[in-house]
mmCIF file of C-alpha atoms and ligand atoms in Angstrom:
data_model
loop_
_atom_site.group_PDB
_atom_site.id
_atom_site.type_symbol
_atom_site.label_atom_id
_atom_site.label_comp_id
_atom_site.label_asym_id
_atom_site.label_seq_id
_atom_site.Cartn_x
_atom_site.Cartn_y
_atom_site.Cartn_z
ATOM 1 C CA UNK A 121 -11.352 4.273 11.044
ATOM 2 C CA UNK A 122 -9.660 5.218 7.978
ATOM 3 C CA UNK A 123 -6.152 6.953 7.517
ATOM 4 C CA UNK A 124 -5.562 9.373 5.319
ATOM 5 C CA UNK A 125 -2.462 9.178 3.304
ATOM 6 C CA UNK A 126 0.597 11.148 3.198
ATOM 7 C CA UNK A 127 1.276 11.824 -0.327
ATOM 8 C CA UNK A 128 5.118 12.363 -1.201
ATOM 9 C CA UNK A 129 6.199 15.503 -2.975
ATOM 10 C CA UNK A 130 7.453 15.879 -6.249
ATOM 11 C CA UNK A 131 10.547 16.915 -4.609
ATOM 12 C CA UNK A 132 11.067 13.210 -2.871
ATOM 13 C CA UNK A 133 10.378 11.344 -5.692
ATOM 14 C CA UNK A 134 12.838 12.714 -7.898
ATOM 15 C CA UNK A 135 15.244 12.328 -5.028
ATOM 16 C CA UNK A 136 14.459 8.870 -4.477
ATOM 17 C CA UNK A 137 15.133 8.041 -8.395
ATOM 18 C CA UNK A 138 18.141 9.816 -8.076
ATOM 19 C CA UNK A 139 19.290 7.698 -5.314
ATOM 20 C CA UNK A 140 18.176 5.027 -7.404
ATOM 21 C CA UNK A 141 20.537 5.536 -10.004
ATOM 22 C CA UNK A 142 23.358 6.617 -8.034
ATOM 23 C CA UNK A 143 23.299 4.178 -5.668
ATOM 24 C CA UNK A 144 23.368 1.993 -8.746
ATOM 25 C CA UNK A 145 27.157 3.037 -9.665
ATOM 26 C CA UNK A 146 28.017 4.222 -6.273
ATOM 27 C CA UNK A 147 26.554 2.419 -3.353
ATOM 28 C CA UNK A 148 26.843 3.932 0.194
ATOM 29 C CA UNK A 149 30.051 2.898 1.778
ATOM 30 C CA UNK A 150 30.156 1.147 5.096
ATOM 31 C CA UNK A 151 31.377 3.070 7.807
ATOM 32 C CA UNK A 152 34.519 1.261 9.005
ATOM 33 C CA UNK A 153 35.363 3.042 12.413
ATOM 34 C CA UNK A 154 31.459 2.411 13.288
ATOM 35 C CA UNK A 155 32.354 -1.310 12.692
ATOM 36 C CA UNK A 156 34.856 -1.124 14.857
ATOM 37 C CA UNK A 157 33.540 0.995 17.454
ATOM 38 C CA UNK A 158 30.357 -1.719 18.080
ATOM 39 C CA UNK A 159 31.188 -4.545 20.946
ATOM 40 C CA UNK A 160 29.317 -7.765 21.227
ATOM 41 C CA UNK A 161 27.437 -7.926 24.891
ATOM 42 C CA UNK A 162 26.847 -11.863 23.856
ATOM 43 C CA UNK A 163 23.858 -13.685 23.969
ATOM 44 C CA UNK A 164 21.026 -14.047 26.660
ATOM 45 C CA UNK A 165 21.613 -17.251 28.765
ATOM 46 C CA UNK A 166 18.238 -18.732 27.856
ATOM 47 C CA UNK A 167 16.039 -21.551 29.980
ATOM 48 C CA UNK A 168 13.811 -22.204 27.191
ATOM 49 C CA UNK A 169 13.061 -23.484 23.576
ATOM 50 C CA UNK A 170 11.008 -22.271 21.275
ATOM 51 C CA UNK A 171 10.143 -23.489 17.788
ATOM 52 C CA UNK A 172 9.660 -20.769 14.508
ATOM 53 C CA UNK A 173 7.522 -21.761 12.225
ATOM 54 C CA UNK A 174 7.375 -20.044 8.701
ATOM 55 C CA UNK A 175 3.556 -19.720 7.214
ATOM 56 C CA UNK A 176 2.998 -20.758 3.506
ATOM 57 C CA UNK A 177 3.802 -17.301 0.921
ATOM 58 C CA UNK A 178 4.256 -17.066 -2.615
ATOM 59 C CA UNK A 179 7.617 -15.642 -3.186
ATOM 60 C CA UNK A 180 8.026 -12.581 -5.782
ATOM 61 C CA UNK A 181 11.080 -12.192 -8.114
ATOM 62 C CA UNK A 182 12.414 -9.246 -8.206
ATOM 63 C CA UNK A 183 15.708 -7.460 -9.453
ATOM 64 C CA UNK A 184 17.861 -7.621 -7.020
ATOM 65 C CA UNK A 185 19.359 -4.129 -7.398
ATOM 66 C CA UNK A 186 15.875 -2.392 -6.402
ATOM 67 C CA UNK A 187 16.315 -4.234 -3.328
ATOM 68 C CA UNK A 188 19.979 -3.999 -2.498
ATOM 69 C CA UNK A 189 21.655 -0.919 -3.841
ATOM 70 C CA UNK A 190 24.532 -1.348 -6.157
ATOM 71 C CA UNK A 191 23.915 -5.223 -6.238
ATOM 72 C CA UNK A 192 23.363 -6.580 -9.332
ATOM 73 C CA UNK A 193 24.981 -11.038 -8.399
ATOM 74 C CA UNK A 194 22.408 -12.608 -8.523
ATOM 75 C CA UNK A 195 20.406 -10.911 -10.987
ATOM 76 C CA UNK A 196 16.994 -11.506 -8.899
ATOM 77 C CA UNK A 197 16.123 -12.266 -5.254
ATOM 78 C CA UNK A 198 12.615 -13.720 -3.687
ATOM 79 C CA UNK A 199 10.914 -11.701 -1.028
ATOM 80 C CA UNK A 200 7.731 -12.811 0.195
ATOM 81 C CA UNK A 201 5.102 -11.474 2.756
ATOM 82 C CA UNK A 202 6.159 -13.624 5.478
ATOM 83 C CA UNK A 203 4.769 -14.460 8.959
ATOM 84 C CA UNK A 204 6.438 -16.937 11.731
ATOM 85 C CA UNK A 205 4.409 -18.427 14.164
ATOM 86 C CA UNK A 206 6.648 -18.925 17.682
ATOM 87 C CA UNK A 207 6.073 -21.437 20.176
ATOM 88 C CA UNK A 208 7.221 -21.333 23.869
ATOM 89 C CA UNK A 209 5.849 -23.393 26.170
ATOM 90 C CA UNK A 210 3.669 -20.649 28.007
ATOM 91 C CA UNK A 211 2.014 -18.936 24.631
ATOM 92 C CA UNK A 212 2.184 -19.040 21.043
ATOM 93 C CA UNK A 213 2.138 -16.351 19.218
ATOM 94 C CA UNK A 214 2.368 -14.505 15.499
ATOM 95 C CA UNK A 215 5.099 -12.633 14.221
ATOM 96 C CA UNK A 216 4.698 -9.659 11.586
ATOM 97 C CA UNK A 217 0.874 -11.334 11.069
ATOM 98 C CA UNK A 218 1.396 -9.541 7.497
ATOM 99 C CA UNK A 219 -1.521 -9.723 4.743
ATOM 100 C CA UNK A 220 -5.393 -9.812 5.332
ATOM 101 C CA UNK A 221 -7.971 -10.654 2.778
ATOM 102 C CA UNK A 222 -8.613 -7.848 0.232
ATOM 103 C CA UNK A 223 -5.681 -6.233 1.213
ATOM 104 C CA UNK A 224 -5.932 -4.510 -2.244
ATOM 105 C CA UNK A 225 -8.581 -2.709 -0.861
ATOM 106 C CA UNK A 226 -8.208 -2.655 2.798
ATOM 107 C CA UNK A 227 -4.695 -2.026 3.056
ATOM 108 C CA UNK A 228 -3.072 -1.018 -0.125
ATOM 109 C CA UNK A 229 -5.424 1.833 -0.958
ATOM 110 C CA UNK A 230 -4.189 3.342 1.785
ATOM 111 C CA UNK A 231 -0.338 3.901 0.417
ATOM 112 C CA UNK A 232 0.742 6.574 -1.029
ATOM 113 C CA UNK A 233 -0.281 6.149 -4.614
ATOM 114 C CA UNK A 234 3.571 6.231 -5.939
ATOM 115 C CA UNK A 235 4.150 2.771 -3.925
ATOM 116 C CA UNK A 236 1.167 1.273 -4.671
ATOM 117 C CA UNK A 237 2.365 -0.535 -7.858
ATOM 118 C CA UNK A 238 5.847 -1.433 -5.535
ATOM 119 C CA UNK A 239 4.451 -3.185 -2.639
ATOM 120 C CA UNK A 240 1.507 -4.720 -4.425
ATOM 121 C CA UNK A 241 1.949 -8.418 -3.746
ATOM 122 C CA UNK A 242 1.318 -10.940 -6.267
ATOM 123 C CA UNK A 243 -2.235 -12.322 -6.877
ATOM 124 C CA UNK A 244 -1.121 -15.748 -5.274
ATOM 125 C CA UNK A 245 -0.305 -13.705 -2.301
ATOM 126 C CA UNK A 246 -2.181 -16.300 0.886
ATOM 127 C CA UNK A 247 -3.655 -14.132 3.734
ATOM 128 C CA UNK A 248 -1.850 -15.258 6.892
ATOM 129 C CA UNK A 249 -5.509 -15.899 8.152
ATOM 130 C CA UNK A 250 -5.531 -18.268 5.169
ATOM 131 C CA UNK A 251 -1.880 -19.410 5.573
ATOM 132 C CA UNK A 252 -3.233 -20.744 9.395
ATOM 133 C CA UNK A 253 -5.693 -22.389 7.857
ATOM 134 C CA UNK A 254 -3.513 -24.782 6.247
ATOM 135 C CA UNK A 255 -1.353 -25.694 9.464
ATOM 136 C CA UNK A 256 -4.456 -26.886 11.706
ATOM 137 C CA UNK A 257 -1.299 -29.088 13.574
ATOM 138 C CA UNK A 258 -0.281 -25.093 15.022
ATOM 139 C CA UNK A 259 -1.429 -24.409 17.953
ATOM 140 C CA UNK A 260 -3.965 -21.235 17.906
ATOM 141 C CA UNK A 261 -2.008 -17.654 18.737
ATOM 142 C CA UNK A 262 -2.028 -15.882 21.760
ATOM 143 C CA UNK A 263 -1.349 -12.785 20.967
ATOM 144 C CA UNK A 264 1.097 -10.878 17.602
ATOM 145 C CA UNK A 265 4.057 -9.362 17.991
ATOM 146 C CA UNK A 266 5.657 -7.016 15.051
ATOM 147 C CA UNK A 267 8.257 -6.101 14.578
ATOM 148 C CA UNK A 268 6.855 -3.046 13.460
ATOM 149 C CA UNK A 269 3.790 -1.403 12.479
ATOM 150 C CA UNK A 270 3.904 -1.142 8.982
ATOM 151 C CA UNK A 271 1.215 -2.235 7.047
ATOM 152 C CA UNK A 272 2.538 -5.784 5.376
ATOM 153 C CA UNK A 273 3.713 -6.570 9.284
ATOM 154 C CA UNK A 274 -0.018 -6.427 10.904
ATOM 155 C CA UNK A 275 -2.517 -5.947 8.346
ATOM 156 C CA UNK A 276 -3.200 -10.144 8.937
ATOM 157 C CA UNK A 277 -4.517 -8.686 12.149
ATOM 158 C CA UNK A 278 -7.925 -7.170 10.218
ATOM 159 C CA UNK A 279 -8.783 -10.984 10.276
ATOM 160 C CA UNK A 280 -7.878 -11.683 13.646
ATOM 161 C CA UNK A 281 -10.437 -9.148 15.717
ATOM 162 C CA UNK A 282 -9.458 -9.171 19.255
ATOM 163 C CA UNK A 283 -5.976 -11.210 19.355
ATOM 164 C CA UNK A 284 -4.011 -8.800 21.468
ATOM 165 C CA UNK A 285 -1.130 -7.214 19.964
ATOM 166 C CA UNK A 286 2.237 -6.280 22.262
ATOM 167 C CA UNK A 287 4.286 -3.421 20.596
ATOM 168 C CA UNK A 288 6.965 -1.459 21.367
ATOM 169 C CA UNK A 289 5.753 1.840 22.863
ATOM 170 C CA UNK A 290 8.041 4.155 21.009
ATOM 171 C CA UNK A 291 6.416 2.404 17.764
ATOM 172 C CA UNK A 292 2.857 2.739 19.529
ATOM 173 C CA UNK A 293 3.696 6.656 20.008
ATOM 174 C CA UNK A 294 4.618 6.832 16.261
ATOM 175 C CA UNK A 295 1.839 5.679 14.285
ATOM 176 C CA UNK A 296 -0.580 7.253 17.156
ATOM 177 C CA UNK A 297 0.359 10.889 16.452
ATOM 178 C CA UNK A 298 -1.356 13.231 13.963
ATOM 179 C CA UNK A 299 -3.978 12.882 11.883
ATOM 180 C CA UNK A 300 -2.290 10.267 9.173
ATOM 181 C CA UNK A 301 -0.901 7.101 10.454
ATOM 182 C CA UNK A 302 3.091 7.358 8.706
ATOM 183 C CA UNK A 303 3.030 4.802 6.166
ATOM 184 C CA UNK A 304 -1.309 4.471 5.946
ATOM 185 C CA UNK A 305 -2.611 1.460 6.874
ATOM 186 C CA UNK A 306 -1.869 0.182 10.186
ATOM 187 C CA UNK A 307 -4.002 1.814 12.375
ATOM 188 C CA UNK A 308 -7.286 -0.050 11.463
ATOM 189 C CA UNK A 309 -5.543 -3.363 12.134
ATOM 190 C CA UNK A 310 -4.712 -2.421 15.577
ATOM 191 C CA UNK A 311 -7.976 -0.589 17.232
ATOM 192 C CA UNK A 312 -10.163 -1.956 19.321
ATOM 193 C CA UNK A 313 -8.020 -5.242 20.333
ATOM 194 C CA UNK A 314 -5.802 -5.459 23.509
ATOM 195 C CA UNK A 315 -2.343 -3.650 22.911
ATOM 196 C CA UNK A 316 -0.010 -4.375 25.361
ATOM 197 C CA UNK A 317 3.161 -2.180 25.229
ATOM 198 C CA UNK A 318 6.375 -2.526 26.109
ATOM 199 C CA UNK A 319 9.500 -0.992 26.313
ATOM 200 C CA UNK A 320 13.219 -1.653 25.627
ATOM 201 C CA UNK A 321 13.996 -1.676 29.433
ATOM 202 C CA UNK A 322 16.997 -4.644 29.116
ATOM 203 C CA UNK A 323 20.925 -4.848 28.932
ATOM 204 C CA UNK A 324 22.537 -4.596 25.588
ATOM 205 C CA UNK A 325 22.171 -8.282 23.463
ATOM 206 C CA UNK A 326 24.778 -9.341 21.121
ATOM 207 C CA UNK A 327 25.827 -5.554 19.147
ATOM 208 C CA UNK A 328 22.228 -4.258 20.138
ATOM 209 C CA UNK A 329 22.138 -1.765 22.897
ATOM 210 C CA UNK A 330 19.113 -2.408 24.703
ATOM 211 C CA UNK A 331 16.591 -5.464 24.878
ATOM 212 C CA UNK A 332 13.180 -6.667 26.686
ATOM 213 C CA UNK A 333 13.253 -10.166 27.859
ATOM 214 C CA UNK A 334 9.633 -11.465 26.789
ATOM 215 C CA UNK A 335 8.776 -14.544 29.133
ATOM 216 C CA UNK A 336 11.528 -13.676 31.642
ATOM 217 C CA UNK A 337 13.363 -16.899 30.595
ATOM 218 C CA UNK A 338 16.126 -15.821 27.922
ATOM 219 C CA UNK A 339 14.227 -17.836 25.128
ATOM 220 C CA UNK A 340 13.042 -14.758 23.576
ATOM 221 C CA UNK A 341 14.623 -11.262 23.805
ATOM 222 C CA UNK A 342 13.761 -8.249 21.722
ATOM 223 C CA UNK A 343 16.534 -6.309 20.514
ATOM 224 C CA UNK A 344 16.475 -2.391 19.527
ATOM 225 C CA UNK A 345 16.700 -2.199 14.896
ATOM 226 C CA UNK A 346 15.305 1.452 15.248
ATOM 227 C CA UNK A 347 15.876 3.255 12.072
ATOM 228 C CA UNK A 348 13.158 1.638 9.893
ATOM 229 C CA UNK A 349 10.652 3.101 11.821
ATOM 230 C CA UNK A 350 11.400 4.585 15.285
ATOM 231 C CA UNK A 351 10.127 1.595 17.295
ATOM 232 C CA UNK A 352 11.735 -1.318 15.251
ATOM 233 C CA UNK A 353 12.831 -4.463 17.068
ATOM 234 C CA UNK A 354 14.314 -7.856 16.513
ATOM 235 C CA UNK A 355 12.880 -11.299 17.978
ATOM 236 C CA UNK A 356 15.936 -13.313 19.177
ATOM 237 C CA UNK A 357 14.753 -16.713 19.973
ATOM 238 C CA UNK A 358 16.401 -19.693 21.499
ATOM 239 C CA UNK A 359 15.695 -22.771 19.060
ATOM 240 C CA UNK A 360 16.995 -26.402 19.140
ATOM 241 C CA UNK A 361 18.836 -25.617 16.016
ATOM 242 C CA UNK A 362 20.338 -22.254 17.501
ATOM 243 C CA UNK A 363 19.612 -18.622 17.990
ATOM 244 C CA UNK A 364 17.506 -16.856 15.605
ATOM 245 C CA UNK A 365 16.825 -13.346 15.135
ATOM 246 C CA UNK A 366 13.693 -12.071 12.955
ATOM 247 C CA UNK A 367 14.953 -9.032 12.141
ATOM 248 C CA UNK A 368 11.644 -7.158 10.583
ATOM 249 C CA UNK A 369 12.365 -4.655 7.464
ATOM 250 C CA UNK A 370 16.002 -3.663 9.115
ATOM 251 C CA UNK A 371 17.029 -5.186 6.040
ATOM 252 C CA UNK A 372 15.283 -6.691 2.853
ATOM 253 C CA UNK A 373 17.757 -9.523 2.385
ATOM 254 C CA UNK A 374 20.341 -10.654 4.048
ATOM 255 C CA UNK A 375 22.724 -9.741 1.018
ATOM 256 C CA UNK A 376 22.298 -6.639 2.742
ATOM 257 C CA UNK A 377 23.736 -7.591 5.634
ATOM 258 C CA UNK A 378 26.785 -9.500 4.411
ATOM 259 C CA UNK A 379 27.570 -6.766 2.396
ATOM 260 C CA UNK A 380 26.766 -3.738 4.377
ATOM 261 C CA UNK A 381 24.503 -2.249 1.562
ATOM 262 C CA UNK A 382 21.562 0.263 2.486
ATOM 263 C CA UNK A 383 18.186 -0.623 0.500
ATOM 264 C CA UNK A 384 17.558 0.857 -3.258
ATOM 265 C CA UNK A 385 16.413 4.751 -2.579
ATOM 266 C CA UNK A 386 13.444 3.678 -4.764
ATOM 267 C CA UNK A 387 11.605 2.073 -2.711
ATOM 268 C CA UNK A 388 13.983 1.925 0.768
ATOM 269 C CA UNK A 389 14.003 6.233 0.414
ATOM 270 C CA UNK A 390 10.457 5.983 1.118
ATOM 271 C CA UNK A 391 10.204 2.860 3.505
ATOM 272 C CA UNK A 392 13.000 3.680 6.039
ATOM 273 C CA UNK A 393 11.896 6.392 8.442
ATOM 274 C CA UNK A 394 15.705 7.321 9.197
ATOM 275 C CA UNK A 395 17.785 6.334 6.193
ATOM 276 C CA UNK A 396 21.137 6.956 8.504
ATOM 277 C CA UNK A 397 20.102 5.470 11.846
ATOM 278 C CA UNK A 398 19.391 2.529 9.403
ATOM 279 C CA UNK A 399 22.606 2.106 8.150
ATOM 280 C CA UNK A 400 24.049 1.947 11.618
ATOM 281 C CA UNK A 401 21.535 -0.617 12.753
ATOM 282 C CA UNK A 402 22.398 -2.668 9.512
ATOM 283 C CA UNK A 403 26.183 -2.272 10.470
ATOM 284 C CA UNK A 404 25.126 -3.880 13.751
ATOM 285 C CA UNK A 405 23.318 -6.796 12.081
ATOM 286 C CA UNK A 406 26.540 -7.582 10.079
ATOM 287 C CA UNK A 407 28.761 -8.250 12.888
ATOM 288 C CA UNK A 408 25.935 -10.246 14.534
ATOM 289 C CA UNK A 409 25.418 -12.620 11.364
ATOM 290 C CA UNK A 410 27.844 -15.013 12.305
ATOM 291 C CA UNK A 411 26.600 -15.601 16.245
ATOM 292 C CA UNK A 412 22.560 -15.838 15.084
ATOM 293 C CA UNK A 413 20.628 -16.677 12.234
ATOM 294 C CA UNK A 414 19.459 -13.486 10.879
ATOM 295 C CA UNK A 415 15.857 -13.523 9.298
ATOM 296 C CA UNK A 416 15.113 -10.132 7.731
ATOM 297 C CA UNK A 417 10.549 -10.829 7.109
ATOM 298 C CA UNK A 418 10.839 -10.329 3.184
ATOM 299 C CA UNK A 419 13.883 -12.604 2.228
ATOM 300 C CA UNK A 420 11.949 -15.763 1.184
ATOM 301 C CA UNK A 421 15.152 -17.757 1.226
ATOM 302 C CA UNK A 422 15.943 -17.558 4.892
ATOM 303 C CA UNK A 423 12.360 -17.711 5.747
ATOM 304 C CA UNK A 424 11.585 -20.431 4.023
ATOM 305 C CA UNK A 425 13.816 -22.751 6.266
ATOM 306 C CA UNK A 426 11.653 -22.759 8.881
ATOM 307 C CA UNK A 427 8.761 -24.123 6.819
ATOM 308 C CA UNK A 428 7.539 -27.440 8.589
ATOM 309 C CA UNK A 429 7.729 -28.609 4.713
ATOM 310 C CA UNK A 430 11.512 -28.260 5.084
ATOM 311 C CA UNK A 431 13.519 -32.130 6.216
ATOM 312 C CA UNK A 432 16.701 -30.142 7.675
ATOM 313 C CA UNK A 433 15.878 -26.682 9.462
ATOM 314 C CA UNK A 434 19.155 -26.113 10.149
ATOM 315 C CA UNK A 435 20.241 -22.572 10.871
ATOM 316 C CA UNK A 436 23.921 -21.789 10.036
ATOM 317 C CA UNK A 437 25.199 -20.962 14.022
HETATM 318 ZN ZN1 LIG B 27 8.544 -1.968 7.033
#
């Protein structure tokens, strides 16, 4: 099954290099009474470990001011297509499985055409399917878990036919609807396998306001980032090193989340589904960044700590 694709109007583009431009000299301010308004639940108390494990990208440079608006120190970030593998001792299992082979073609055709030449990912780009390859020491997945169902978050999964997927059924709802999948290319990578749903049905976690406690144990707890897309979540997981949260496409870098800045209009106009409710999550995020190690999928520099490669995976507590 193919999607068709939502082309954007004239009308958005021009507002999305507007943005551009004016979040350039004028970046959206944070909202201070928000800040203060947002409590901290604290964390899960959590009777398991679980290890991360970062699969081998190629990092892209890339300015940083078409990632984070009105940043321009340093000149240029890394994002990557990243994908963590997670162990806990009852199942193993892939987070934001993100690029299959030919993506060019099986994926990518399916964008709209004005962020094809955006996302495209460098030719050096590894399939995760490829990326497993090369750790044979990992144990084999269970099932994937995305954070959400954008394309570079489960497009590995056209390589992976059957692994069953567990998603968050408000996300499930929004990419099911209508004849064209939001974004274009997701809903291939997720027919005819198990999909397991589940729903935010936990306390708040931390500044989040609801959760879903995965094994039941506290070692991994799913936190709401809705704003994205409808159905985004967190993973916050229990390591020897400290609590981690993969935090999905909330935010692009975590000099987004230090400095409370929303993502470039061009492309974040077109990527976030709710440009506001994404700002609030991201306010959220910054007043959790000093409890948990915050791991937004594209920022290759806090991924790449959890490569086994790495002597000292350290997270900052
Ligand atoms: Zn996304």
């Amino acid at each position: 099954m193919s999607d068709q694709v939502r082309q954007p109007s004239v009308i958005e583009c021009c507002g999305a290099a507007a943005g551009l431009l004016i979040g350039a000299v004028r970046p959206r301010r944070r909202d201070e009474r928000l800040l203060r308004s947002i409590t901290d639940a604290g964390l899960p108390t959590a009777r398991a470990t679980v290890k991360i494990t970062t699969l081998e990208q190629a990092p892209r440079s890339v300015p940083t001011a078409a990632v984070v608006e009105g940043t321009f120190t340093p000149r240029r970030v890394d994002n990557s297509l990243n994908t963590f593998v997670v162990q806990h001792p009852r199942a193993t299992f892939l987070v934001d499985p993100a690029v299959c082979l030919d993506a060019e073609e099986r994926a990518i055709a399916q964008l709209p055409a004005v962020l094809r030449g955006v996302v495209r990912p460098p030719a050096d780009t590894l399939a995760t399917i490829t990326a497993l390859q090369r750790e044979p020491a990992l144990p084999t997945a269970d099932f994937a878990l995305p954070t959400h169902a954008h394309w570079d978050h489960v497009c590995g999964l056209l390589d992976m036919p059957g692994l069953p997927v567990h998603l968050h059924g408000v996300e499930h709802r929004w990419i099911s609807h209508g004849e064209v999948a939001p974004v274009g290319g997701v809903r291939d990578a997720l027919v005819d396998r198990p999909l397991i749903d589940y729903e935010l049905d936990g306390p708040p976690i931390l500044t989040f306001t609801r959760s879903h406690d995965l094994f039941g144990d506290g070692s991994i707890v799913l936190v709401d980032l809705a704003g994205h897309t409808p159905g985004s979540v967190g993973i916050l997981a229990h390591t020897e090193n400290g609590w981690v949260l993969l935090a999905g496409d909330a935010a692009w870098h975590n000099l987004q989340i230090e400095g409370v800045r929303q993502k470039s209009s061009f492309p974040g106009g077109f990527a976030d589904e709710d440009r506001d409710k994404t700002f609030r999550t991201l306010h959220r995020l910054h007043l959790a960044r000093h409890l948990v190690t915050i791991v937004p999928t594209h920022d290759h520099s806090a991924a790449v700590r959890f490569r086994p490669t790495v002597e000292t995976v350290h997270p900052v507590p």
